[in-house]
Amino acid sequence: RADRLALCAGAGGRIETPDISSAVDEEGSAAMQDATDAALAGDSATAERALGLALDEGASPVGVIRVLLGELRTLRLLAAAVAASASPRDAVSKSRPPIFFRRVPAMTRAAGRWRERTVLTAIDRGLRAESACKTTGAVPDVICRHLLLQLATVKSGR
């Protein structure tokens, strides 16, 4: 990984946070996280781009869906806190374990747009999509893309 960082630094010798993320990324994990964060925050264009990058970098569609399911579990707790009168920002800042600083803006947007009931529906959709990806003759990339874009357009309302 150090050799990747050296290549990213180039002649200038300066490395920024995005450079580090991409250099140490294993199998598209940063892009997977970006795709799920964007989908949950309602940004379908970014979700689509990040998913394409993740898949190009070797991420599996099932892996992406599992990352999404983990984020939906967190989002369920955030939605419950918001329903109990916390602001989305307060819900995210009080989340335990803490949400990684780079993801706070996306998770704050997500916490403001999802209700607990719709999160539960999304979890069900995610579980069904994971199962469908493992079905003979399935096209997992398409199933995963459809799920993320479907979630990006959810109208949860407050």
Coordinates of C-alpha atoms in Angstrom, one line a residue, residues 31 35 43-56 145 149:
A31 CA -16.6 3.2 -3.8
A35 CA -22.5 4.3 -3.6
D43 CA -28.4 11.2 -4.9
S44 CA -29.0 8.6 -7.7
A45 CA -26.4 10.1 -10.1
T46 CA -23.6 9.8 -7.6
A47 CA -24.8 6.3 -6.5
E48 CA -24.8 5.2 -10.1
R49 CA -21.2 6.5 -10.7
A50 CA -19.8 5.1 -7.5
L51 CA -21.5 1.7 -8.0
G52 CA -20.0 1.5 -11.5
L53 CA -16.6 2.3 -10.0
A54 CA -16.9 -0.2 -7.2
L55 CA -17.9 -3.0 -9.7
D56 CA -15.1 -2.0 -12.0
R145 CA -27.9 -1.3 -9.5
L149 CA -31.4 3.4 -7.7

